[in-house]
Amino acid sequence: MLSIVLIDPQIPPNTGNIARLCSCTGSSLYLVGNLGFFLTDKHLKRAGLDYWEDLNFKYYENLDLLFNLNSDKNFYYITTKGKHNYTDITYTQNDFLVFGSETKGLPE
């Protein structure tokens, strides 16, 4: 299944909703960098409902660590500045979809 990467997520309910989606689809969720909330945030937990216990979730302090541990995988960066539409890609089982912060987007 696809893996979802959120870089510097800032809004707890957004992350919680994505966590719930990942849990329901069997996707892994990777949170990277500076979180704009604590993982114990009640809004984060409420948005994720009771799906947290079934979620394959990991946290990394930086992208380099994630990349180094998954150097054999494909990473696709979801941004408004992209040259290709996300529907133009044929994804494989172990691909990563990378999203930037809600407030800043992806880092250069």
Short mmCIF file of N, CA and C in Angstrom, two decimals:
data_model
loop_
_atom_site.label_atom_id
_atom_site.label_comp_id
_atom_site.label_asym_id
_atom_site.label_seq_id
_atom_site.Cartn_x
_atom_site.Cartn_y
_atom_site.Cartn_z
N MET A 1 0.84 -1.18 0.00
CA MET A 1 0.00 0.00 0.00
C MET A 1 0.88 1.24 0.00
N LEU A 2 0.35 2.34 -0.45
CA LEU A 2 1.07 3.61 -0.46
C LEU A 2 1.37 4.07 0.96
N SER A 3 2.43 4.86 1.09
CA SER A 3 2.76 5.50 2.35
C SER A 3 2.56 6.99 2.20
N ILE A 4 2.04 7.62 3.24
CA ILE A 4 1.80 9.06 3.25
C ILE A 4 2.82 9.70 4.18
N VAL A 5 3.47 10.75 3.69
CA VAL A 5 4.46 11.49 4.48
C VAL A 5 3.95 12.91 4.65
N LEU A 6 3.87 13.38 5.88
CA LEU A 6 3.51 14.76 6.17
C LEU A 6 4.72 15.45 6.77
N ILE A 7 5.19 16.49 6.10
CA ILE A 7 6.34 17.25 6.57
C ILE A 7 5.86 18.47 7.34
N ASP A 8 6.30 18.60 8.57
CA ASP A 8 5.94 19.74 9.43
C ASP A 8 4.43 20.00 9.48
N PRO A 9 3.61 18.97 9.73
CA PRO A 9 2.17 19.23 9.79
C PRO A 9 1.85 20.17 10.96
N GLN A 10 0.92 21.09 10.75
CA GLN A 10 0.63 22.12 11.74
C GLN A 10 -0.77 22.04 12.33
N ILE A 11 -1.71 21.42 11.65
CA ILE A 11 -3.11 21.45 12.07
C ILE A 11 -3.53 20.06 12.55
N PRO A 12 -3.75 19.90 13.85
CA PRO A 12 -4.03 18.57 14.41
C PRO A 12 -5.19 17.83 13.74
N PRO A 13 -6.35 18.47 13.51
CA PRO A 13 -7.44 17.71 12.89
C PRO A 13 -7.11 17.22 11.48
N ASN A 14 -6.33 17.99 10.72
CA ASN A 14 -5.93 17.53 9.39
C ASN A 14 -5.11 16.25 9.49
N THR A 15 -4.14 16.25 10.39
CA THR A 15 -3.29 15.07 10.58
C THR A 15 -4.13 13.90 11.09
N GLY A 16 -5.05 14.16 12.00
CA GLY A 16 -5.92 13.11 12.51
C GLY A 16 -6.78 12.50 11.42
N ASN A 17 -7.33 13.34 10.53
CA ASN A 17 -8.14 12.83 9.43
C ASN A 17 -7.30 11.98 8.48
N ILE A 18 -6.09 12.41 8.20
CA ILE A 18 -5.20 11.65 7.33
C ILE A 18 -4.81 10.33 8.01
N ALA A 19 -4.59 10.36 9.31
CA ALA A 19 -4.29 9.14 10.05
C ALA A 19 -5.44 8.14 9.94
N ARG A 20 -6.65 8.63 10.06
CA ARG A 20 -7.83 7.76 9.94
C ARG A 20 -7.91 7.15 8.54
N LEU A 21 -7.68 7.97 7.52
CA LEU A 21 -7.68 7.49 6.14
C LEU A 21 -6.62 6.41 5.93
N CYS A 22 -5.41 6.66 6.45
CA CYS A 22 -4.33 5.68 6.32
C CYS A 22 -4.70 4.37 7.01
N SER A 23 -5.27 4.47 8.17
CA SER A 23 -5.65 3.27 8.91
C SER A 23 -6.69 2.46 8.14
N CYS A 24 -7.66 3.15 7.57
CA CYS A 24 -8.74 2.46 6.84
C CYS A 24 -8.27 1.86 5.52
N THR A 25 -7.23 2.43 4.92
CA THR A 25 -6.75 1.93 3.63
C THR A 25 -5.53 1.03 3.76
N GLY A 26 -5.01 0.88 4.97
CA GLY A 26 -3.82 0.07 5.17
C GLY A 26 -2.53 0.78 4.79
N SER A 27 -2.60 2.09 4.60
CA SER A 27 -1.42 2.88 4.26
C SER A 27 -0.63 3.22 5.52
N SER A 28 0.65 3.42 5.37
CA SER A 28 1.49 3.85 6.48
C SER A 28 1.53 5.37 6.52
N LEU A 29 1.65 5.93 7.71
CA LEU A 29 1.75 7.38 7.88
C LEU A 29 3.09 7.71 8.52
N TYR A 30 3.80 8.64 7.90
CA TYR A 30 5.09 9.12 8.40
C TYR A 30 4.95 10.61 8.68
N LEU A 31 5.21 11.01 9.91
CA LEU A 31 5.26 12.42 10.27
C LEU A 31 6.72 12.80 10.39
N VAL A 32 7.10 13.91 9.76
CA VAL A 32 8.51 14.30 9.69
C VAL A 32 8.65 15.76 10.10
N GLY A 33 9.66 16.02 10.92
CA GLY A 33 10.01 17.40 11.24
C GLY A 33 9.28 17.93 12.46
N ASN A 34 9.05 19.23 12.42
CA ASN A 34 8.44 19.94 13.55
C ASN A 34 6.92 19.86 13.46
N LEU A 35 6.33 19.21 14.43
CA LEU A 35 4.88 19.12 14.46
C LEU A 35 4.32 20.36 15.14
N GLY A 36 3.21 20.86 14.63
CA GLY A 36 2.58 22.04 15.22
C GLY A 36 1.66 21.68 16.37
N PHE A 37 1.84 20.50 16.94
CA PHE A 37 0.98 19.99 17.99
C PHE A 37 1.70 18.83 18.67
N PHE A 38 1.16 18.38 19.76
CA PHE A 38 1.66 17.18 20.43
C PHE A 38 0.84 16.00 19.96
N LEU A 39 1.45 14.84 19.90
CA LEU A 39 0.73 13.65 19.46
C LEU A 39 -0.38 13.25 20.42
N THR A 40 -0.41 13.86 21.58
CA THR A 40 -1.48 13.62 22.55
C THR A 40 -2.61 14.63 22.40
N ASP A 41 -2.52 15.54 21.43
CA ASP A 41 -3.52 16.58 21.23
C ASP A 41 -4.92 15.97 21.09
N LYS A 42 -5.88 16.51 21.84
CA LYS A 42 -7.24 15.94 21.82
C LYS A 42 -7.90 16.11 20.45
N HIS A 43 -7.57 17.18 19.72
CA HIS A 43 -8.15 17.39 18.39
C HIS A 43 -7.60 16.38 17.39
N LEU A 44 -6.32 16.07 17.53
CA LEU A 44 -5.69 15.05 16.69
C LEU A 44 -6.34 13.69 16.94
N LYS A 45 -6.48 13.33 18.20
CA LYS A 45 -7.07 12.04 18.56
C LYS A 45 -8.53 11.97 18.14
N ARG A 46 -9.27 13.06 18.34
CA ARG A 46 -10.69 13.07 17.98
C ARG A 46 -10.87 12.88 16.47
N ALA A 47 -10.05 13.54 15.67
CA ALA A 47 -10.17 13.41 14.22
C ALA A 47 -9.79 12.01 13.76
N GLY A 48 -8.85 11.38 14.45
CA GLY A 48 -8.43 10.03 14.09
C GLY A 48 -9.35 8.96 14.65
N LEU A 49 -10.29 9.37 15.48
CA LEU A 49 -11.24 8.47 16.12
C LEU A 49 -10.54 7.29 16.78
N ASP A 50 -11.08 6.13 16.64
CA ASP A 50 -10.51 4.94 17.28
C ASP A 50 -9.58 4.16 16.36
N TYR A 51 -9.11 4.81 15.31
CA TYR A 51 -8.29 4.11 14.32
C TYR A 51 -6.80 4.14 14.65
N TRP A 52 -6.39 4.90 15.65
CA TRP A 52 -4.97 5.06 15.95
C TRP A 52 -4.29 3.74 16.26
N GLU A 53 -4.98 2.86 16.95
CA GLU A 53 -4.34 1.60 17.35
C GLU A 53 -4.05 0.69 16.15
N ASP A 54 -4.76 0.89 15.05
CA ASP A 54 -4.54 0.08 13.85
C ASP A 54 -3.62 0.74 12.84
N LEU A 55 -3.14 1.92 13.15
CA LEU A 55 -2.34 2.72 12.21
C LEU A 55 -0.87 2.31 12.25
N ASN A 56 -0.29 2.11 11.07
CA ASN A 56 1.16 1.92 10.96
C ASN A 56 1.77 3.32 10.86
N PHE A 57 2.32 3.80 11.95
CA PHE A 57 2.74 5.19 12.09
C PHE A 57 4.19 5.26 12.54
N LYS A 58 4.94 6.23 11.95
CA LYS A 58 6.32 6.46 12.37
C LYS A 58 6.58 7.96 12.37
N TYR A 59 7.48 8.38 13.25
CA TYR A 59 7.91 9.78 13.29
C TYR A 59 9.41 9.83 13.04
N TYR A 60 9.83 10.78 12.20
CA TYR A 60 11.25 11.02 11.95
C TYR A 60 11.53 12.50 12.17
N GLU A 61 12.68 12.78 12.75
CA GLU A 61 13.06 14.18 13.01
C GLU A 61 13.35 14.95 11.73
N ASN A 62 13.83 14.24 10.68
CA ASN A 62 14.15 14.94 9.44
C ASN A 62 13.96 14.02 8.24
N LEU A 63 13.88 14.63 7.08
CA LEU A 63 13.67 13.88 5.84
C LEU A 63 14.84 13.00 5.47
N ASP A 64 16.05 13.44 5.77
CA ASP A 64 17.23 12.65 5.42
C ASP A 64 17.16 11.25 6.02
N LEU A 65 16.72 11.15 7.23
CA LEU A 65 16.60 9.85 7.88
C LEU A 65 15.57 8.98 7.17
N LEU A 66 14.43 9.55 6.84
CA LEU A 66 13.40 8.81 6.10
C LEU A 66 13.93 8.35 4.75
N PHE A 67 14.60 9.24 4.03
CA PHE A 67 15.15 8.89 2.72
C PHE A 67 16.20 7.79 2.83
N ASN A 68 17.08 7.91 3.80
CA ASN A 68 18.15 6.91 3.96
C ASN A 68 17.60 5.52 4.27
N LEU A 69 16.54 5.47 5.05
CA LEU A 69 15.96 4.18 5.41
C LEU A 69 15.07 3.59 4.31
N ASN A 70 14.76 4.41 3.30
CA ASN A 70 13.87 3.97 2.23
C ASN A 70 14.43 4.35 0.86
N SER A 71 15.74 4.24 0.72
CA SER A 71 16.41 4.70 -0.51
C SER A 71 16.00 3.92 -1.75
N ASP A 72 15.41 2.77 -1.57
CA ASP A 72 15.00 1.96 -2.72
C ASP A 72 13.55 2.22 -3.14
N LYS A 73 12.90 3.19 -2.52
CA LYS A 73 11.49 3.48 -2.79
C LYS A 73 11.35 4.72 -3.67
N ASN A 74 10.17 4.88 -4.25
CA ASN A 74 9.83 6.06 -5.04
C ASN A 74 9.14 7.08 -4.14
N PHE A 75 9.55 8.34 -4.25
CA PHE A 75 8.94 9.44 -3.52
C PHE A 75 8.30 10.39 -4.51
N TYR A 76 7.02 10.71 -4.30
CA TYR A 76 6.31 11.66 -5.15
C TYR A 76 5.89 12.83 -4.28
N TYR A 77 6.21 14.03 -4.72
CA TYR A 77 5.98 15.25 -3.95
C TYR A 77 4.72 15.92 -4.45
N ILE A 78 3.77 16.07 -3.56
CA ILE A 78 2.48 16.65 -3.91
C ILE A 78 2.54 18.15 -3.59
N THR A 79 2.48 18.95 -4.65
CA THR A 79 2.62 20.40 -4.50
C THR A 79 1.87 21.12 -5.62
N THR A 80 1.49 22.34 -5.37
CA THR A 80 0.84 23.14 -6.41
C THR A 80 1.83 23.57 -7.48
N LYS A 81 3.13 23.41 -7.21
CA LYS A 81 4.17 23.83 -8.16
C LYS A 81 4.63 22.69 -9.07
N GLY A 82 3.99 21.53 -8.96
CA GLY A 82 4.40 20.37 -9.74
C GLY A 82 4.11 20.54 -11.23
N LYS A 83 4.86 19.82 -12.04
CA LYS A 83 4.69 19.87 -13.49
C LYS A 83 3.79 18.75 -14.00
N HIS A 84 3.54 17.75 -13.16
CA HIS A 84 2.72 16.61 -13.54
C HIS A 84 1.53 16.51 -12.61
N ASN A 85 0.44 16.00 -13.12
CA ASN A 85 -0.75 15.78 -12.32
C ASN A 85 -0.59 14.44 -11.59
N TYR A 86 -1.06 14.38 -10.36
CA TYR A 86 -0.93 13.14 -9.59
C TYR A 86 -1.62 11.95 -10.27
N THR A 87 -2.59 12.22 -11.12
CA THR A 87 -3.29 11.13 -11.81
C THR A 87 -2.50 10.61 -13.01
N ASP A 88 -1.41 11.27 -13.38
CA ASP A 88 -0.58 10.83 -14.50
C ASP A 88 0.39 9.72 -14.11
N ILE A 89 0.50 9.43 -12.83
CA ILE A 89 1.49 8.48 -12.32
C ILE A 89 0.85 7.10 -12.14
N THR A 90 1.61 6.08 -12.48
CA THR A 90 1.21 4.71 -12.15
C THR A 90 1.99 4.34 -10.89
N TYR A 91 1.29 4.33 -9.76
CA TYR A 91 1.93 4.08 -8.48
C TYR A 91 2.17 2.60 -8.27
N THR A 92 3.18 2.30 -7.45
CA THR A 92 3.45 0.92 -7.08
C THR A 92 3.18 0.75 -5.58
N GLN A 93 3.21 -0.46 -5.13
CA GLN A 93 2.84 -0.83 -3.77
C GLN A 93 3.61 -0.08 -2.68
N ASN A 94 4.86 0.24 -2.91
CA ASN A 94 5.71 0.80 -1.86
C ASN A 94 6.06 2.27 -2.06
N ASP A 95 5.29 2.99 -2.84
CA ASP A 95 5.57 4.40 -3.10
C ASP A 95 5.19 5.28 -1.91
N PHE A 96 5.86 6.43 -1.84
CA PHE A 96 5.60 7.43 -0.81
C PHE A 96 5.01 8.68 -1.46
N LEU A 97 3.90 9.17 -0.92
CA LEU A 97 3.33 10.45 -1.32
C LEU A 97 3.70 11.46 -0.24
N VAL A 98 4.42 12.51 -0.63
CA VAL A 98 4.97 13.46 0.34
C VAL A 98 4.22 14.79 0.24
N PHE A 99 3.67 15.23 1.38
CA PHE A 99 2.93 16.49 1.47
C PHE A 99 3.67 17.43 2.40
N GLY A 100 3.70 18.71 2.06
CA GLY A 100 4.32 19.71 2.92
C GLY A 100 3.35 20.24 3.95
N SER A 101 3.85 21.13 4.75
CA SER A 101 3.06 21.78 5.79
C SER A 101 1.86 22.51 5.18
N GLU A 102 0.77 22.55 5.91
CA GLU A 102 -0.41 23.27 5.45
C GLU A 102 -0.14 24.76 5.28
N THR A 103 0.81 25.29 6.05
CA THR A 103 1.08 26.73 6.02
C THR A 103 2.23 27.14 5.12
N LYS A 104 3.17 26.20 4.87
CA LYS A 104 4.37 26.55 4.08
C LYS A 104 4.58 25.70 2.85
N GLY A 105 3.89 24.59 2.75
CA GLY A 105 4.11 23.68 1.63
C GLY A 105 5.40 22.89 1.82
N LEU A 106 5.92 22.36 0.72
CA LEU A 106 7.15 21.57 0.77
C LEU A 106 8.38 22.46 0.82
N PRO A 107 9.40 22.05 1.53
CA PRO A 107 10.66 22.80 1.50
C PRO A 107 11.34 22.61 0.15
N GLU A 108 12.17 23.55 -0.22
CA GLU A 108 12.89 23.46 -1.51
C GLU A 108 13.75 22.22 -1.52
#
